[in-house]
JSON list of C-alpha atoms in Angstrom, two decimals:
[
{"chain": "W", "resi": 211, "resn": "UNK", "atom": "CA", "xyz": [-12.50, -45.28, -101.50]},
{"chain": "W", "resi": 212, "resn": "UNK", "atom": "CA", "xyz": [-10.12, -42.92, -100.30]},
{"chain": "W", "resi": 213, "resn": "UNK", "atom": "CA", "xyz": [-13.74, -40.56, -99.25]},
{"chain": "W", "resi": 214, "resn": "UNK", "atom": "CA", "xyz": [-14.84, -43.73, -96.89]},
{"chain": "W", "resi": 215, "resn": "UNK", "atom": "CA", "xyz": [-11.52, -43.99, -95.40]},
{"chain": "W", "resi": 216, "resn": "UNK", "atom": "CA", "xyz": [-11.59, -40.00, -94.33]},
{"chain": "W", "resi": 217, "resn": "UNK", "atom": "CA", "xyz": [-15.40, -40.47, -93.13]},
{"chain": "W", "resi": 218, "resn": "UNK", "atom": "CA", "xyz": [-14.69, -43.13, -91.25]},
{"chain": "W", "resi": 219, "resn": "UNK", "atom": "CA", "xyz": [-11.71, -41.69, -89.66]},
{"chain": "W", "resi": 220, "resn": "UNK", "atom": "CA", "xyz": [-13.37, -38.09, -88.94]},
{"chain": "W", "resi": 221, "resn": "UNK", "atom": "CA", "xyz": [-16.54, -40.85, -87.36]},
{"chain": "W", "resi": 222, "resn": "UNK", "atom": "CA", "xyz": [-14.06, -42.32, -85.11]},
{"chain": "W", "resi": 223, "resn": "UNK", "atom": "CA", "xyz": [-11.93, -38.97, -84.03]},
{"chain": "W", "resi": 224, "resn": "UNK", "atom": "CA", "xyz": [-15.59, -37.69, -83.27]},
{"chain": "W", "resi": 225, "resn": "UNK", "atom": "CA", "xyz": [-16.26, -40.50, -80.80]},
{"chain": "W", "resi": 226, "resn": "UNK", "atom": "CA", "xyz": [-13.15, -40.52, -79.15]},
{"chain": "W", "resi": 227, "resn": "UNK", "atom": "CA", "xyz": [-13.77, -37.24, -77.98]},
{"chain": "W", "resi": 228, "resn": "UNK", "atom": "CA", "xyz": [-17.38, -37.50, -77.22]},
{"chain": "W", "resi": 229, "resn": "UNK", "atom": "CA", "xyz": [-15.80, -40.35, -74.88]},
{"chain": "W", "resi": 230, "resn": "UNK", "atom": "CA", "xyz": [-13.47, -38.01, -73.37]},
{"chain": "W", "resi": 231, "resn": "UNK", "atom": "CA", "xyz": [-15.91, -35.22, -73.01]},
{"chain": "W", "resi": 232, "resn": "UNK", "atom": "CA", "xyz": [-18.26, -37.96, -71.24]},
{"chain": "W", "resi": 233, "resn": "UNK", "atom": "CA", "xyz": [-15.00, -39.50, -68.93]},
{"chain": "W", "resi": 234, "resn": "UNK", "atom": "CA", "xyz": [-14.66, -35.86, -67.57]},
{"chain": "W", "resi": 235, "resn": "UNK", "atom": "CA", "xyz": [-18.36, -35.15, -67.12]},
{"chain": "W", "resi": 236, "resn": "UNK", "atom": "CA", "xyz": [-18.43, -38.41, -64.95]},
{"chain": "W", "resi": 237, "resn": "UNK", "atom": "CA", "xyz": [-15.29, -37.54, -62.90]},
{"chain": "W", "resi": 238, "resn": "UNK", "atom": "CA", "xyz": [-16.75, -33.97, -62.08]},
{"chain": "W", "resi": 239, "resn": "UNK", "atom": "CA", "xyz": [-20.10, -35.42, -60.95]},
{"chain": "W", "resi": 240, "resn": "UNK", "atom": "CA", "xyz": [-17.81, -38.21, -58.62]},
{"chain": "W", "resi": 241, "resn": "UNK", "atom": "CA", "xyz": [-15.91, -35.08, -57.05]},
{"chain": "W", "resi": 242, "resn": "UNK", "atom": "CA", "xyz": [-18.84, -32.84, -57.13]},
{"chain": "W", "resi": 243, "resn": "UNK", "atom": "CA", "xyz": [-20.80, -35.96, -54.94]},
{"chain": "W", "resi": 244, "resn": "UNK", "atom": "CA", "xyz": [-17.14, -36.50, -53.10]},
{"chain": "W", "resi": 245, "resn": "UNK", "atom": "CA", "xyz": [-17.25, -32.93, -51.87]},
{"chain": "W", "resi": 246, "resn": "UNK", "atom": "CA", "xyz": [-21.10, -33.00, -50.93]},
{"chain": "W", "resi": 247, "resn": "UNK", "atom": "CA", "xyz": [-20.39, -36.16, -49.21]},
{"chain": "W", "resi": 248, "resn": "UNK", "atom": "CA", "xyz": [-17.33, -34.63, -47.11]},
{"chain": "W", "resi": 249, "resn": "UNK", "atom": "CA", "xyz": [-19.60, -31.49, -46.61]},
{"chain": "W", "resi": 250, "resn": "UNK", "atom": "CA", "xyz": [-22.57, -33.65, -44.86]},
{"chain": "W", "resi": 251, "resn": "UNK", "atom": "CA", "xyz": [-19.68, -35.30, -42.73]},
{"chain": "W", "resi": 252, "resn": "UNK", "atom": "CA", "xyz": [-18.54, -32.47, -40.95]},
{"chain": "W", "resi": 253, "resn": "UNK", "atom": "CA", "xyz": [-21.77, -31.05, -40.43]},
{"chain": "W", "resi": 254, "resn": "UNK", "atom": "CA", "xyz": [-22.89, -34.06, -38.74]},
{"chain": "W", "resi": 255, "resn": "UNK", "atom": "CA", "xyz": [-19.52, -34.25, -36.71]},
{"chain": "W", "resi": 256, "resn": "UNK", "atom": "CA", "xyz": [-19.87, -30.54, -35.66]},
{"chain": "W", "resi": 257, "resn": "UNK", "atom": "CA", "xyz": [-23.69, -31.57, -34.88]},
{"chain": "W", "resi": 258, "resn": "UNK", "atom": "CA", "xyz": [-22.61, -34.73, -32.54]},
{"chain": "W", "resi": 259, "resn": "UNK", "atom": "CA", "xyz": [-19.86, -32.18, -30.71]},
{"chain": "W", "resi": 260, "resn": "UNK", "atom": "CA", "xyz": [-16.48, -33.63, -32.45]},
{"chain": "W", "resi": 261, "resn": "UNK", "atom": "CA", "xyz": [-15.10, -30.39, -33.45]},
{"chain": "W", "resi": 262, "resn": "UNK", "atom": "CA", "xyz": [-11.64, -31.79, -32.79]},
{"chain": "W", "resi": 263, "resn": "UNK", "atom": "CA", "xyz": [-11.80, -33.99, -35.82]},
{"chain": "W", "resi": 264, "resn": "UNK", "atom": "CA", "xyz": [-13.11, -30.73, -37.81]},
{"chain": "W", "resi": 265, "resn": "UNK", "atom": "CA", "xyz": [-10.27, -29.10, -36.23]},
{"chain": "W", "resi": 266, "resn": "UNK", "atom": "CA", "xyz": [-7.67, -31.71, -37.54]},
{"chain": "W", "resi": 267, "resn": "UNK", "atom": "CA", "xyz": [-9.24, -31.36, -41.05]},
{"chain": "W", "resi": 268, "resn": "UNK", "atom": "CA", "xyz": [-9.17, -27.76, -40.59]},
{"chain": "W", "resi": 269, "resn": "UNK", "atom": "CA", "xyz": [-5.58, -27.86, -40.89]},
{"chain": "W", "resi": 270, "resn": "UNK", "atom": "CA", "xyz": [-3.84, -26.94, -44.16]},
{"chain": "W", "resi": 271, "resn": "UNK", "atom": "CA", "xyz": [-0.90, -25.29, -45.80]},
{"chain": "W", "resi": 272, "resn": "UNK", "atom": "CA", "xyz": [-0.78, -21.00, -46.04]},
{"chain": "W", "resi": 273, "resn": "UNK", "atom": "CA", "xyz": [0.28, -19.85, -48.96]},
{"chain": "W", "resi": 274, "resn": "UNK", "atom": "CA", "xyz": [3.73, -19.90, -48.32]},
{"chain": "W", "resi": 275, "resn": "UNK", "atom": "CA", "xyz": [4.21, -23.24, -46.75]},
{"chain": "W", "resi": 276, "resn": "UNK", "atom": "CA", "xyz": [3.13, -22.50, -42.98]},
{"chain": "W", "resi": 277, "resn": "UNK", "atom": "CA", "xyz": [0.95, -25.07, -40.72]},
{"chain": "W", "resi": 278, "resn": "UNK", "atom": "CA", "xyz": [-2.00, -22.93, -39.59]},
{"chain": "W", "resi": 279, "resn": "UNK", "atom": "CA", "xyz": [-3.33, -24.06, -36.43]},
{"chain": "W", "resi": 280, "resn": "UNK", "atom": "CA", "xyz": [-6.96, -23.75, -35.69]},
{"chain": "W", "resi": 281, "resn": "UNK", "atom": "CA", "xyz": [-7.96, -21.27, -33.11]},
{"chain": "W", "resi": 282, "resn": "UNK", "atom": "CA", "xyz": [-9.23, -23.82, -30.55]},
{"chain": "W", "resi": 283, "resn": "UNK", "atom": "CA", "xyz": [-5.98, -25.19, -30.48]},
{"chain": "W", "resi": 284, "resn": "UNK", "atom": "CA", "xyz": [-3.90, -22.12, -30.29]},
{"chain": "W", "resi": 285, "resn": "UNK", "atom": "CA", "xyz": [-6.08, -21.49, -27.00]},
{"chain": "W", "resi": 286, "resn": "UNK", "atom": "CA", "xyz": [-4.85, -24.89, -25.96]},
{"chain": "W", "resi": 287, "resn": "UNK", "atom": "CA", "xyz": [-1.34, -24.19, -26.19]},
{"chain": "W", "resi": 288, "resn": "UNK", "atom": "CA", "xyz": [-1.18, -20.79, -24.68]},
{"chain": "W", "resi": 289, "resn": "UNK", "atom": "CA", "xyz": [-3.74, -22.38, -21.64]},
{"chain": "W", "resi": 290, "resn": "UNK", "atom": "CA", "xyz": [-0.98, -24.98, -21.11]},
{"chain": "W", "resi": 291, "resn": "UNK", "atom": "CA", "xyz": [1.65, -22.41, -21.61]},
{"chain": "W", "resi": 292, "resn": "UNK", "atom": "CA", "xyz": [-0.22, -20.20, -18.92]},
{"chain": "W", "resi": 293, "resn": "UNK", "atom": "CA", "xyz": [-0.38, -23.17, -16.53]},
{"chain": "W", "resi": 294, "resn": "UNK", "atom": "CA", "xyz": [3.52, -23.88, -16.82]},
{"chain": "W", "resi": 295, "resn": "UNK", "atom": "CA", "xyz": [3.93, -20.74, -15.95]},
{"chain": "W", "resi": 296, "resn": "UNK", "atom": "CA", "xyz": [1.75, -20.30, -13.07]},
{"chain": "W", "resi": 297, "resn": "UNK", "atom": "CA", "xyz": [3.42, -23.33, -11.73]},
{"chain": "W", "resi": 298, "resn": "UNK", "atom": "CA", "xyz": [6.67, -22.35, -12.11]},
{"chain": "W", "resi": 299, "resn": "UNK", "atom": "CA", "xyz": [5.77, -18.47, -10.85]},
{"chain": "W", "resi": 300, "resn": "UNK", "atom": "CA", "xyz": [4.48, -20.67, -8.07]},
{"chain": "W", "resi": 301, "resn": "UNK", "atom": "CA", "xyz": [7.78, -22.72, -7.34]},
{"chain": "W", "resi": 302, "resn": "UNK", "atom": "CA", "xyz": [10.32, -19.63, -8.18]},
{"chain": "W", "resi": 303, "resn": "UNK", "atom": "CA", "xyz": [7.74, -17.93, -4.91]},
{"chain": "W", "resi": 304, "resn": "UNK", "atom": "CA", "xyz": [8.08, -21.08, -2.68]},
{"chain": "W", "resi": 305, "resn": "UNK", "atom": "CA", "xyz": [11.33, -21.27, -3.30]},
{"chain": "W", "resi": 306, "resn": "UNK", "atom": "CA", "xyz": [12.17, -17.57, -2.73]},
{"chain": "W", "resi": 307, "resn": "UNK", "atom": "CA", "xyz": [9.66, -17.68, 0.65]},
{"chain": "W", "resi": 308, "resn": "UNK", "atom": "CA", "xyz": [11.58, -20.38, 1.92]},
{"chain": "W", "resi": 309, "resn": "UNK", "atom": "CA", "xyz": [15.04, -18.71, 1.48]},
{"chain": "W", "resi": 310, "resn": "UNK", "atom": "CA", "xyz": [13.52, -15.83, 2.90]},
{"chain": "W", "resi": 311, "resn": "UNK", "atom": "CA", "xyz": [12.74, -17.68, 6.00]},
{"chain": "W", "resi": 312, "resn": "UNK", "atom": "CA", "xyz": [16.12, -19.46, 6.22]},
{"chain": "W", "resi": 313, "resn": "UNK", "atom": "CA", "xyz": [17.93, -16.02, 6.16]},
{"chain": "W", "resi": 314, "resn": "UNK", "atom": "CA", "xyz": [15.82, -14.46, 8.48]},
{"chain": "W", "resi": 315, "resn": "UNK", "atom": "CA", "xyz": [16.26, -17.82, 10.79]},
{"chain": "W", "resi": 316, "resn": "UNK", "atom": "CA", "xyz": [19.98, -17.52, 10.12]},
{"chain": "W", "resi": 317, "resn": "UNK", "atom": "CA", "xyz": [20.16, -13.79, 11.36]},
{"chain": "W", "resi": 318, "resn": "UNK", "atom": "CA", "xyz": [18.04, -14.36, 14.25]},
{"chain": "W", "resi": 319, "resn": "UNK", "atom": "CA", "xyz": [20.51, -17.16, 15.44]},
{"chain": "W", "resi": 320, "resn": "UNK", "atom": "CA", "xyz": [23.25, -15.08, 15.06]},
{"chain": "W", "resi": 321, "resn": "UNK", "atom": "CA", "xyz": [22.39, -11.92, 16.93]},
{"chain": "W", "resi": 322, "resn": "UNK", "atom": "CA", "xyz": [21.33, -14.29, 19.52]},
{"chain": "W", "resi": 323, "resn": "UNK", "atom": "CA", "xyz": [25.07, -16.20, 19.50]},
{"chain": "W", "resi": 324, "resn": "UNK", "atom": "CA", "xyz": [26.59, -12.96, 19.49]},
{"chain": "W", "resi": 325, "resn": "UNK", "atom": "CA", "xyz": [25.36, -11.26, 21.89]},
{"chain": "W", "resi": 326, "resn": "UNK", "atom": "CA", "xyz": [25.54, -14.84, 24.59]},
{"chain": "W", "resi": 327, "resn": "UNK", "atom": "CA", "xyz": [29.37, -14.12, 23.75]},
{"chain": "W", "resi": 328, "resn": "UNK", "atom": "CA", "xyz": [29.35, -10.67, 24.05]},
{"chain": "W", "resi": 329, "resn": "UNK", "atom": "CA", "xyz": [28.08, -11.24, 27.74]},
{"chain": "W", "resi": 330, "resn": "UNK", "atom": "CA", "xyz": [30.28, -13.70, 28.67]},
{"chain": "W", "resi": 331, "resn": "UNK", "atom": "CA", "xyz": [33.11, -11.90, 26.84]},
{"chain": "W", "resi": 332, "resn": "UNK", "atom": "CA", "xyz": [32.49, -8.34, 28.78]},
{"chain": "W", "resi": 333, "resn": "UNK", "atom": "CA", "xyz": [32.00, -9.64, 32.32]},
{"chain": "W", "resi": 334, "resn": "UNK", "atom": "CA", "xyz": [34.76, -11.87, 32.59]},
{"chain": "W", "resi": 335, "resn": "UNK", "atom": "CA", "xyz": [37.60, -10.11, 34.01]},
{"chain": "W", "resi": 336, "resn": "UNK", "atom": "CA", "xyz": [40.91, -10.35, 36.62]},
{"chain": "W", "resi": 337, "resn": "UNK", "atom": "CA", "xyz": [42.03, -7.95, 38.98]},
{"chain": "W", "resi": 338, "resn": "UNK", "atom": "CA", "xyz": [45.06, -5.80, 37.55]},
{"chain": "W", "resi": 339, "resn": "UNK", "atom": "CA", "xyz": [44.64, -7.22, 34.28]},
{"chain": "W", "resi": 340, "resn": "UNK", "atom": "CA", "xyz": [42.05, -4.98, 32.37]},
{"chain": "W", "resi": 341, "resn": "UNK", "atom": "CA", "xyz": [44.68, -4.37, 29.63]},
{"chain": "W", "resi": 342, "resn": "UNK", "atom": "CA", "xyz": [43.21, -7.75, 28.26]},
{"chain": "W", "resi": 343, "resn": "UNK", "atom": "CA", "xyz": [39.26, -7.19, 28.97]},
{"chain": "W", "resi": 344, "resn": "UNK", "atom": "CA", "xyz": [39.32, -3.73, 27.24]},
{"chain": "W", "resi": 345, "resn": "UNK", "atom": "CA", "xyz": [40.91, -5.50, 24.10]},
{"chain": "W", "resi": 346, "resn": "UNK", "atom": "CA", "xyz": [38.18, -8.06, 23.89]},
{"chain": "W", "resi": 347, "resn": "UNK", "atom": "CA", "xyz": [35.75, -5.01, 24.32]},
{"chain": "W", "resi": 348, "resn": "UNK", "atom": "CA", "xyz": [37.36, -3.15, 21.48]},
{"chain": "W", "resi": 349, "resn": "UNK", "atom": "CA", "xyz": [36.82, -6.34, 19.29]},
{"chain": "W", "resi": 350, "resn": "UNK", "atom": "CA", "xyz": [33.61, -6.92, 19.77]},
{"chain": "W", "resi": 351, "resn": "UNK", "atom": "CA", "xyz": [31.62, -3.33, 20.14]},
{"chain": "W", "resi": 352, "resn": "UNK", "atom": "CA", "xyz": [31.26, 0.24, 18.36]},
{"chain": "W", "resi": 353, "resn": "UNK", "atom": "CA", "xyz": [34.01, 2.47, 19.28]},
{"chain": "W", "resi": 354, "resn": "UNK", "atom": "CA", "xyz": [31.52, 4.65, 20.87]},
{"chain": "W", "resi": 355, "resn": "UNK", "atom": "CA", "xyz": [29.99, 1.88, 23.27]},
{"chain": "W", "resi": 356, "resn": "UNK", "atom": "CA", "xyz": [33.56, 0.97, 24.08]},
{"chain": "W", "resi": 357, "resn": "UNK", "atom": "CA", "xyz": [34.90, 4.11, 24.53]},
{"chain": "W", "resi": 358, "resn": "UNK", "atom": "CA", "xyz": [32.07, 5.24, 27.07]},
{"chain": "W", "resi": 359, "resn": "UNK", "atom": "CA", "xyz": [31.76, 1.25, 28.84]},
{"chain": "W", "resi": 360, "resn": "UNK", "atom": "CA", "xyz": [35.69, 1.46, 29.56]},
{"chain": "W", "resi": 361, "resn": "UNK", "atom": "CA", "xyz": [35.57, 4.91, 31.04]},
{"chain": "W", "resi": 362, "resn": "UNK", "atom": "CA", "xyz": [32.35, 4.48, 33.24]},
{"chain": "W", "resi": 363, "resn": "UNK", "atom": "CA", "xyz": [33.43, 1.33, 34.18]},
{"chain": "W", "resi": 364, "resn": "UNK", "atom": "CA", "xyz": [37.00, 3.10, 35.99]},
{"chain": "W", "resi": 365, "resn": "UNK", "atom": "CA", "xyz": [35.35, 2.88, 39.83]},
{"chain": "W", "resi": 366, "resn": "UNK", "atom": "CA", "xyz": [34.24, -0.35, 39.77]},
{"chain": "W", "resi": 367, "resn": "UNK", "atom": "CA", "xyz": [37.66, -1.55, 38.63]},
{"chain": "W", "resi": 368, "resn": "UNK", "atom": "CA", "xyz": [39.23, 0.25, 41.45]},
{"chain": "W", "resi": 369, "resn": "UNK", "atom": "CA", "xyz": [36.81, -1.73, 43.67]},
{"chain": "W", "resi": 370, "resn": "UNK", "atom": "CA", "xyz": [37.60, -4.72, 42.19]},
{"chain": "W", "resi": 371, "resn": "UNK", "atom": "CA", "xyz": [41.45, -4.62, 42.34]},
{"chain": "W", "resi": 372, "resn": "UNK", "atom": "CA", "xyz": [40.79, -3.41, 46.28]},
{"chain": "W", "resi": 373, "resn": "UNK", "atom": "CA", "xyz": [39.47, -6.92, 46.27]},
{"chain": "W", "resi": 374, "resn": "UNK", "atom": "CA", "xyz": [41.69, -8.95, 44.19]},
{"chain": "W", "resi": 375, "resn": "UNK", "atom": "CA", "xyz": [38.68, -10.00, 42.65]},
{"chain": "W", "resi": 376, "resn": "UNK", "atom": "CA", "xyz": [38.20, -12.15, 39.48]},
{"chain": "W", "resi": 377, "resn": "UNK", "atom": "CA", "xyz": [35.11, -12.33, 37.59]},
{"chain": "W", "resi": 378, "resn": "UNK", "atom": "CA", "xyz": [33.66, -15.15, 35.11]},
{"chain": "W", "resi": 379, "resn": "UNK", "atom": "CA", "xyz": [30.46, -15.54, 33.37]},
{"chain": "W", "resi": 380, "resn": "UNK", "atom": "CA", "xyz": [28.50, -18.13, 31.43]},
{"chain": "W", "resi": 381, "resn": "UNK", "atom": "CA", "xyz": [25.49, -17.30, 29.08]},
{"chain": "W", "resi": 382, "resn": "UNK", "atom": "CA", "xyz": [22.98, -19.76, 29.93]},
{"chain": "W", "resi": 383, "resn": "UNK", "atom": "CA", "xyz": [20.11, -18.72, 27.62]},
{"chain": "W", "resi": 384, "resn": "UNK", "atom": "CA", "xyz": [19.18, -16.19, 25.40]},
{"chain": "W", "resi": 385, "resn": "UNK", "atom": "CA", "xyz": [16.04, -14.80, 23.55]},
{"chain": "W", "resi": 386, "resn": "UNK", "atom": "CA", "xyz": [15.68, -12.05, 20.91]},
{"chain": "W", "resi": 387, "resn": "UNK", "atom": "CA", "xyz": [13.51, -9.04, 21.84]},
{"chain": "W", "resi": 388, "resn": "UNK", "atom": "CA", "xyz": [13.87, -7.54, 18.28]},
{"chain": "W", "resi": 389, "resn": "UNK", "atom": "CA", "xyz": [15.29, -7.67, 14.96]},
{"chain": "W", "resi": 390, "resn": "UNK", "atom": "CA", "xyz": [15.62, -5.46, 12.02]},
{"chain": "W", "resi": 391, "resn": "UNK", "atom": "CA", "xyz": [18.48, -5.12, 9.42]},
{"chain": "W", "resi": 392, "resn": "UNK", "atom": "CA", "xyz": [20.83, -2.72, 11.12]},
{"chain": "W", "resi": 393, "resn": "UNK", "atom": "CA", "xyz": [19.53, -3.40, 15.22]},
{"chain": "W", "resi": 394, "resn": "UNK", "atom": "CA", "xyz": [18.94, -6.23, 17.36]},
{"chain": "W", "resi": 395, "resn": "UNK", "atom": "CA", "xyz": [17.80, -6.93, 21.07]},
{"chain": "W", "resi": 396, "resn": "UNK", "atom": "CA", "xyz": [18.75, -9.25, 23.55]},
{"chain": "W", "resi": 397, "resn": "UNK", "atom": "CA", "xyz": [18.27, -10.37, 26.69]},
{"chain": "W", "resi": 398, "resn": "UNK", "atom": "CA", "xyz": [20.48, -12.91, 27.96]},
{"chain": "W", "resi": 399, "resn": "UNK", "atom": "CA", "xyz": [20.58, -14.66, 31.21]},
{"chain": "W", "resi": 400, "resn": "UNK", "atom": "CA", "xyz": [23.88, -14.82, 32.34]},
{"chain": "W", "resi": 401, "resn": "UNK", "atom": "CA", "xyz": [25.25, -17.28, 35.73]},
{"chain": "W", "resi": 402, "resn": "UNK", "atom": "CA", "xyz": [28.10, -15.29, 37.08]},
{"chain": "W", "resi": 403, "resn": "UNK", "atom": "CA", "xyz": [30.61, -16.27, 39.76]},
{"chain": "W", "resi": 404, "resn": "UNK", "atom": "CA", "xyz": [33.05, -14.02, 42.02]},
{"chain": "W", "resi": 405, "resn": "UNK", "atom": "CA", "xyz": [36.18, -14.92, 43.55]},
{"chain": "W", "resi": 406, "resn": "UNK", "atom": "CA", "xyz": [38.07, -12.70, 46.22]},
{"chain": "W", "resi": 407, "resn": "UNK", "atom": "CA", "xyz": [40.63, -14.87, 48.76]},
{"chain": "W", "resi": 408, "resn": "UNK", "atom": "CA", "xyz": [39.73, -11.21, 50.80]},
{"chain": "W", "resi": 409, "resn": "UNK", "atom": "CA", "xyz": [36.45, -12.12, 51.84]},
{"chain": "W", "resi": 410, "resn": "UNK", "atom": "CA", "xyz": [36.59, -15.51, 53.64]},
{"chain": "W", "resi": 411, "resn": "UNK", "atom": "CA", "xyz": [32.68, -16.26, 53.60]},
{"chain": "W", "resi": 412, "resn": "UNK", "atom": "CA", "xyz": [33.03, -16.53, 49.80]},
{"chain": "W", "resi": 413, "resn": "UNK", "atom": "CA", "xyz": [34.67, -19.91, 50.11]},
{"chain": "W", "resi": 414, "resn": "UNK", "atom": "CA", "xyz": [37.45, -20.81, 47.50]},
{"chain": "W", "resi": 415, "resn": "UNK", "atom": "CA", "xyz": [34.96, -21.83, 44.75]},
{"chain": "W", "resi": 416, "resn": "UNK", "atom": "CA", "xyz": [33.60, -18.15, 45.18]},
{"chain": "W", "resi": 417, "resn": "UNK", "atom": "CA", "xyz": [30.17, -16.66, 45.05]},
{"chain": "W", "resi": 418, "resn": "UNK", "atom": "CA", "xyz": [27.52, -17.87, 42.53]},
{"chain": "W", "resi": 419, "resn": "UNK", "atom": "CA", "xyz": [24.74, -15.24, 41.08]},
{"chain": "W", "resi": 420, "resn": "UNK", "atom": "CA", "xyz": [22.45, -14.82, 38.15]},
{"chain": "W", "resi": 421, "resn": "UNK", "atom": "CA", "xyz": [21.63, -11.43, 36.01]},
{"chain": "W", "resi": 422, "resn": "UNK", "atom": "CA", "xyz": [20.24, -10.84, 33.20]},
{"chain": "W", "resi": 423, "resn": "UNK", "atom": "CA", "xyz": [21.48, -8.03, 31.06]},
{"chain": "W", "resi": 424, "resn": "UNK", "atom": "CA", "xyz": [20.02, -6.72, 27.82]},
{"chain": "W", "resi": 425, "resn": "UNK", "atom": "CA", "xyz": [22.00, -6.59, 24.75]},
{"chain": "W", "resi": 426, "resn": "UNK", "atom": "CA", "xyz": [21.92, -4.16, 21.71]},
{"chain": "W", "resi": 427, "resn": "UNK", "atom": "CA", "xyz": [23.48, -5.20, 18.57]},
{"chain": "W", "resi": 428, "resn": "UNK", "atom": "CA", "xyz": [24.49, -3.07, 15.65]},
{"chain": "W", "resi": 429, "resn": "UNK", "atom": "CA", "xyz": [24.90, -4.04, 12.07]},
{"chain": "W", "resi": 430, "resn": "UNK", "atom": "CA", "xyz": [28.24, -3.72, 10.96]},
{"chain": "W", "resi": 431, "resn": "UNK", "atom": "CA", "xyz": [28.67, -5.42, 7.31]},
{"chain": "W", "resi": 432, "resn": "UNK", "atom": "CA", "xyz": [27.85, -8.91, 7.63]},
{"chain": "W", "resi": 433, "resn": "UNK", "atom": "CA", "xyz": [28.87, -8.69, 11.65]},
{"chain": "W", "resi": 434, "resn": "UNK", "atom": "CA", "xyz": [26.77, -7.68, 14.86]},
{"chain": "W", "resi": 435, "resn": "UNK", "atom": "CA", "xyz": [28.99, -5.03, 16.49]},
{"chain": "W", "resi": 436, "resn": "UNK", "atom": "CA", "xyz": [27.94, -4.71, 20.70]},
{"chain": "W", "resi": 437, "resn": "UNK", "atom": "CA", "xyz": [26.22, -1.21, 21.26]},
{"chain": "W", "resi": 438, "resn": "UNK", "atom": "CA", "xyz": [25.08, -1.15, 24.45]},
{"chain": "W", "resi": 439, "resn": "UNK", "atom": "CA", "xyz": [24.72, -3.67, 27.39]},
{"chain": "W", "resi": 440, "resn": "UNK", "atom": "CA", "xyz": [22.66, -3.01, 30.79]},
{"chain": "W", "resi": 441, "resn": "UNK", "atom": "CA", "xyz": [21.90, -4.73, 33.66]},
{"chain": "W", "resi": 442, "resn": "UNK", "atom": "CA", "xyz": [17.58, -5.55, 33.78]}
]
């Protein structure tokens, strides 16, 4: 009895592994057929042109942990990151381009403001009272223009205190020759009137008369500094 009782156990330990033996068999020919199956898949997707989804299921864990990308879509990113760029390189150029402009505007307008004042400022004058005009001169111009202006400028004063003449001017319009950082050129036309109670034919409003005189400018920090002024 106690024979049949270790047969029959030994019987039934020997099937129960056959069965397991069998169980694995069949799982390894279900992934074996699983993995064929997937294989066929993305050949047919890379066939019909999808190779985003192969892409996607390209995608997998390095060895220590890190997404790796596939290389179509690291050219995607850096194209996009190429076109941000461009646009921005674009913008920061616009941008700069159009400052440029504005300050080159803004300088323009200036030289041509200045020197309309410098005009006005230079041949408006009073008989006996040049203490005053070569002040204003001194302001406004190099020492050297005012220095040589103020002395060549000694006969005509005479002249003019002869008269009892008084001089005023008003700068009607202006335009800029030329313009670079440390010059500038202007002409300005300028309406002028003389008054004289010597010279009866002037009347009492005086004479009226239009010049035009050509200024020179000289960059002096962020000023315009008057370097020379004639008559054209």
């Amino acid at each position: 009895m106690a024979n049949g009782r270790e047969d029959g156990e030994a019987t039934g330990a020997d099937a129960s592994a056959v069965s397991d033996r069998e169980e694995l068999l069949v799982k390894n020919r279900e992934r074996r057929a699983q993995i064929r199956a997937e294989e066929k898949s993305a050949v047919k997707r890379r066939e019909s042109g999808d190779a985003e989804g192969d892409e996607e299921a390209a995608v997998e864990d390095s060895s220590d942990g890190a997404v790796v990308m596939p290389s179509s879509k690291v050219v995607m990113v850096l194209s996009a990151a190429v076109v941000v760029l461009a646009i921005a390189v674009a913008v920061l150029g616009y941008l700069y381009a159009t400052s440029g402009s504005n300050d080159d505007a803004d300088a323009q307008q200036q030289a041509i403001n200045d020197a309309k004042t410098y005009a006005t400022s230079v041949l408006t004058y009073s008989a006996g009272d040049y203490a005053d005009l070569d002040k204003r001169i001194r302001e406004i111009a190099t020492p050297e223009f005012a220095d040589r202006y103020i002395a060549s400028s000694q006969k005509a004063r005479e002249g003019n205190d002869e008269a009892k003449a008084a001089g005023s001017a008003e700068a009607k319009e202006a335009g800029l020759v030329s313009l670079s950082d440390t010059t500038a050129v202007v002409l300005v036309a300028i309406d002028q009137n003389v008054k004289t109670p010597l010279v009866p034919a002037v009347g009492p409003d005086g004479m009226d008369y239009q010049s035009r005189v050509k200024i020179t400018l000289t960059r002096d920090g962020d000023d315009w500094k008057l370097s020379d002024l004639s008559v054209v």
